[in-house]
Short mmCIF file of C-alpha atoms in Angstrom, two decimals:
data_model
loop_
_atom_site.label_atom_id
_atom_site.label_comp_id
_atom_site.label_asym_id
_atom_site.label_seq_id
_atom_site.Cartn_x
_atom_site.Cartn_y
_atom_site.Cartn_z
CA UNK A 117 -39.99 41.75 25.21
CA UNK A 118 -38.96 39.85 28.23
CA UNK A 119 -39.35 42.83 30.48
CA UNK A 120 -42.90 43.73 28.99
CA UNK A 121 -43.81 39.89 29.72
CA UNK A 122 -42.62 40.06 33.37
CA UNK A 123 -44.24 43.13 33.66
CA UNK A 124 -47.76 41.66 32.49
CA UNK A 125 -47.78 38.83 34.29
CA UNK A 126 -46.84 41.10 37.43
CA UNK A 127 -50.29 43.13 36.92
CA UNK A 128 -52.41 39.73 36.06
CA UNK A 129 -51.08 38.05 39.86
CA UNK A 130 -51.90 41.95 41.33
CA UNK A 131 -55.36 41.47 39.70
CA UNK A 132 -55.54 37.41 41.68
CA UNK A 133 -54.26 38.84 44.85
CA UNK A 134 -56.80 41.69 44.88
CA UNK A 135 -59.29 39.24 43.80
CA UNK A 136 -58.26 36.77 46.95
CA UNK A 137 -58.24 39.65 48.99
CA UNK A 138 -62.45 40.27 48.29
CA UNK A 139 -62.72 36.27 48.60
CA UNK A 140 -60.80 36.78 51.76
CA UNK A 141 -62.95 39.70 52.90
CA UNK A 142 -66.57 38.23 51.58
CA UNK A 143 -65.76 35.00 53.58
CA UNK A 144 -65.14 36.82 57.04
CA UNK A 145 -68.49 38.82 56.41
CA UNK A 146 -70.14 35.66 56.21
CA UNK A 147 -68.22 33.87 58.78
CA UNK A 148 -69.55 36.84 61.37
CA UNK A 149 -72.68 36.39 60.45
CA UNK A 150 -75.18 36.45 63.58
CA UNK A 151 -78.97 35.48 64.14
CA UNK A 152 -79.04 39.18 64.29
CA UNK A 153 -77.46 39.71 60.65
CA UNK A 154 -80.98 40.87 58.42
CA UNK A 155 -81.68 38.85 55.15
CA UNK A 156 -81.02 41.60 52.89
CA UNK A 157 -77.45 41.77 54.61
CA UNK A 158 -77.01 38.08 54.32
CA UNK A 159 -78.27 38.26 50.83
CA UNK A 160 -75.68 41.06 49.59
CA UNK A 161 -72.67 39.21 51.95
CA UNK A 162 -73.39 36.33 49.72
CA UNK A 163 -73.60 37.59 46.14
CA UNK A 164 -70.41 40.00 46.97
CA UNK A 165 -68.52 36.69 48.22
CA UNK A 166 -69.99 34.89 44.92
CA UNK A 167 -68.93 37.74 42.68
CA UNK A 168 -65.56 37.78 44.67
CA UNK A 169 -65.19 33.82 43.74
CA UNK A 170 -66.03 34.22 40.01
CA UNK A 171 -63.79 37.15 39.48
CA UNK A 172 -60.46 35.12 41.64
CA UNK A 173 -61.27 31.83 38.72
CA UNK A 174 -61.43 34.33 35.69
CA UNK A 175 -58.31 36.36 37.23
CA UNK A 176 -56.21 33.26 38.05
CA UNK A 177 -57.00 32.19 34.50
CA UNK A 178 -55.53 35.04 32.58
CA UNK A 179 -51.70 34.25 34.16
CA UNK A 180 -49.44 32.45 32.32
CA UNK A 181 -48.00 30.58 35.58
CA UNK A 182 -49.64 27.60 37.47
CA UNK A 183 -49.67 29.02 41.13
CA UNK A 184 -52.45 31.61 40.98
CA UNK A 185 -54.48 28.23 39.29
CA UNK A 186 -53.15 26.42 42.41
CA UNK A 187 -54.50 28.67 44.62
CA UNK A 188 -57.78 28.39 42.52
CA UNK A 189 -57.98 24.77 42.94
CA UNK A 190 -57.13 24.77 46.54
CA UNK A 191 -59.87 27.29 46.96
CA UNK A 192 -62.11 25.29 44.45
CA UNK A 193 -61.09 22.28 46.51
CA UNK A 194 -62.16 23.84 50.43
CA UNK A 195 -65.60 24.49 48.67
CA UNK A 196 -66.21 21.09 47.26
CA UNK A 197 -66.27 18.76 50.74
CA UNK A 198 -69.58 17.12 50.89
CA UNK A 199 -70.32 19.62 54.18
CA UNK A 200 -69.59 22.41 51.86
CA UNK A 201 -71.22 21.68 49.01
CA UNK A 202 -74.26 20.69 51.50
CA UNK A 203 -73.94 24.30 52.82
CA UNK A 204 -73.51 26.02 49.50
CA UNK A 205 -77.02 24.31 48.31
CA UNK A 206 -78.68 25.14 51.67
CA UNK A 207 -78.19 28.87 50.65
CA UNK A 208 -79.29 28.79 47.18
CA UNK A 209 -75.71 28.86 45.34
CA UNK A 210 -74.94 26.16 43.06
CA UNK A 211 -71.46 25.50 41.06
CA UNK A 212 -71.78 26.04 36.88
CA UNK A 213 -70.11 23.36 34.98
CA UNK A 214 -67.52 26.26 34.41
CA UNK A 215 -66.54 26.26 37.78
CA UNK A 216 -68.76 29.27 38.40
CA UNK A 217 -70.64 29.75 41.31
CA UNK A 218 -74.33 31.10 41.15
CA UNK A 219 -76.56 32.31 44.22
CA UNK A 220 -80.06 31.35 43.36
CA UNK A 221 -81.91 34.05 45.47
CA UNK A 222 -85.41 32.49 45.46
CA UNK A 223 -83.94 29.43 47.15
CA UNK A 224 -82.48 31.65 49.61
CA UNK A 225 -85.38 32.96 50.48
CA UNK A 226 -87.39 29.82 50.82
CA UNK A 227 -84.41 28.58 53.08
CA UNK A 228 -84.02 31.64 55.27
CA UNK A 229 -87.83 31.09 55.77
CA UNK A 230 -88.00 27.57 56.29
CA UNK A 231 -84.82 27.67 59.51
CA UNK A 232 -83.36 31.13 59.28
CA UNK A 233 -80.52 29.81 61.87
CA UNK A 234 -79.41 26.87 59.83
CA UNK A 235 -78.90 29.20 56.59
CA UNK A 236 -76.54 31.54 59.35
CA UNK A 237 -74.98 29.01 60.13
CA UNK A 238 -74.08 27.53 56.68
CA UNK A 239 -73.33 31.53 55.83
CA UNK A 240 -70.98 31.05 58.58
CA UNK A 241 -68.94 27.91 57.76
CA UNK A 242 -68.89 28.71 54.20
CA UNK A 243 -67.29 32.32 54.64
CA UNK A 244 -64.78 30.54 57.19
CA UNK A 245 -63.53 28.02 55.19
CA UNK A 246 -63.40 30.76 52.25
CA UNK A 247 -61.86 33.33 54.15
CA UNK A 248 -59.12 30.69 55.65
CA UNK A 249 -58.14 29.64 52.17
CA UNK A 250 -57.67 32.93 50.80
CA UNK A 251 -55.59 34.01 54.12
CA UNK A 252 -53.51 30.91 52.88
CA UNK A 253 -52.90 31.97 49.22
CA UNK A 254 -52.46 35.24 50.35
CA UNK A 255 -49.82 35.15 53.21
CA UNK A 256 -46.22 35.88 52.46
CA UNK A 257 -45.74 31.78 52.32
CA UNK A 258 -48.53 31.66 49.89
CA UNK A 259 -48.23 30.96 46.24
CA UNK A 260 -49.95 33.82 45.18
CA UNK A 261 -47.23 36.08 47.07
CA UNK A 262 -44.25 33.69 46.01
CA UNK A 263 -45.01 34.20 42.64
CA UNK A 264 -45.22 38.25 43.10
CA UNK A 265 -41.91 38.05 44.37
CA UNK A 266 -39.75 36.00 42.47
CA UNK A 267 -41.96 37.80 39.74
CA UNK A 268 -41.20 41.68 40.93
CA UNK A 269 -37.65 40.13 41.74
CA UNK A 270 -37.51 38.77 37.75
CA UNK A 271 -38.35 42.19 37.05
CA UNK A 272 -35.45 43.58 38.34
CA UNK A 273 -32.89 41.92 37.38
CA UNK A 274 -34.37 42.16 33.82
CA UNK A 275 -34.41 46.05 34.17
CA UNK A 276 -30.60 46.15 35.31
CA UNK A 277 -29.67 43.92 32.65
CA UNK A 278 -31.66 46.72 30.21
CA UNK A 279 -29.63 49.29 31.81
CA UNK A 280 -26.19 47.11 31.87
CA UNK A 281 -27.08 46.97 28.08
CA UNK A 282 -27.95 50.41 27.63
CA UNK A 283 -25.27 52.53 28.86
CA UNK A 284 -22.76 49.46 27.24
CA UNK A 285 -24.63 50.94 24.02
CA UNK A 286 -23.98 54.62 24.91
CA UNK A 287 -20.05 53.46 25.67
CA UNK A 288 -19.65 51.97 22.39
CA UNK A 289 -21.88 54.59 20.30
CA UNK A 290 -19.26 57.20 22.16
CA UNK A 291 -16.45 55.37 20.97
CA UNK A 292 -17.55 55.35 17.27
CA UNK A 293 -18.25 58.71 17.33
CA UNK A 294 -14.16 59.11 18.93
CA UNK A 295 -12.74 56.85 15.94
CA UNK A 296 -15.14 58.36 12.79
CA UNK A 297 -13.88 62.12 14.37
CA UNK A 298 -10.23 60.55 14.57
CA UNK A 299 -10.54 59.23 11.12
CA UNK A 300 -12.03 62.47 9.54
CA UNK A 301 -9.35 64.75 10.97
CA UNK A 302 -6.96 61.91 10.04
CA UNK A 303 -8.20 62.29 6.18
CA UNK A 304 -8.48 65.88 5.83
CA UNK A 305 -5.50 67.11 7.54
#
């Protein structure tokens, strides 16, 4: 039961680290956005990094441990600075009262029409900051890789114990099996 629990949890913090790896990879798209980058570029960069943001909260909120929420909140937390939240509105995306984020697409477009540059340049400092905290709960200091490895490490020593246990088992079934064939040839002969 233990083992199966480890195990789970294991997969649900694989599921937040892939998840922080798209946040990770959505925010350096945007962060490289150039006055060059086309609207329907900037458009899809956006909603991938939005999806990517959504998906990290409902991962995170699946594991049974407080890091991967952490790592949520610190995200959660990079995104909410009043220059942030001023960027996130300037490009149409707006925070649910889940915690969600939604990109609003017509407001995008009236923005990238009204001062294409300041929209790149929100795009920009938005995937940054994104991409930074993500790098954080990502590296091998991070929380989300801490808890993978005292989790995979948990895992272990939970398997050799099952083993230990096991093959103790097997010793003691074999030495039943010696004493009931002792006994029997003891009785008949």
């Amino acid at each position: 039961q233990e083992l199966q629990t480890t195990t789970a949890q294991i997969s649900a913090y694989g599921q937040v680290q892939s998840s922080f790896a798209k946040i990770q990879d959505s925010g350096k798209a945007l962060a490289a956005t150039q006055s060059t980058t086309s609207t329907a570029d900037l458009k899809k960069n956006l909603q991938t990094f939005v999806n990517a943001y959504n998906d990290t909260r409902s991962a995170a909120a699946s594991t049974a441990t407080g890091s991967a929420k952490t790592a949520v909140r610190d995200l959660q937390s990079s995104l909410s600075t009043d220059s942030a939240r001023a960027d996130l509105k300037s490009l149409g995306i707006t925070r649910n009262s889940d915690g969600s984020l939604t990109l609003d697409t017509k407001a995008l477009d009236s923005a990238l029409q009204s001062n294409d540059g300041t929209a790149n340049s929100a795009a920009k400092r938005i995937g940054s900051t994104a991409a930074q905290s993500a790098t954080t709960a990502l590296s091998t200091t991070g929380s989300i890789a801490s808890s993978l490895s005292a989790l995979n490490a948990r895992e272990a020593s939970l398997e050799n114990r099952q083993a230990t246990q096991q093959q103790q088992l097997a010793e003691s079934q074999q030495q039943v099996a010696q004493a009931s064939n002792f006994l029997s040839s003891a009785l008949s002969g």
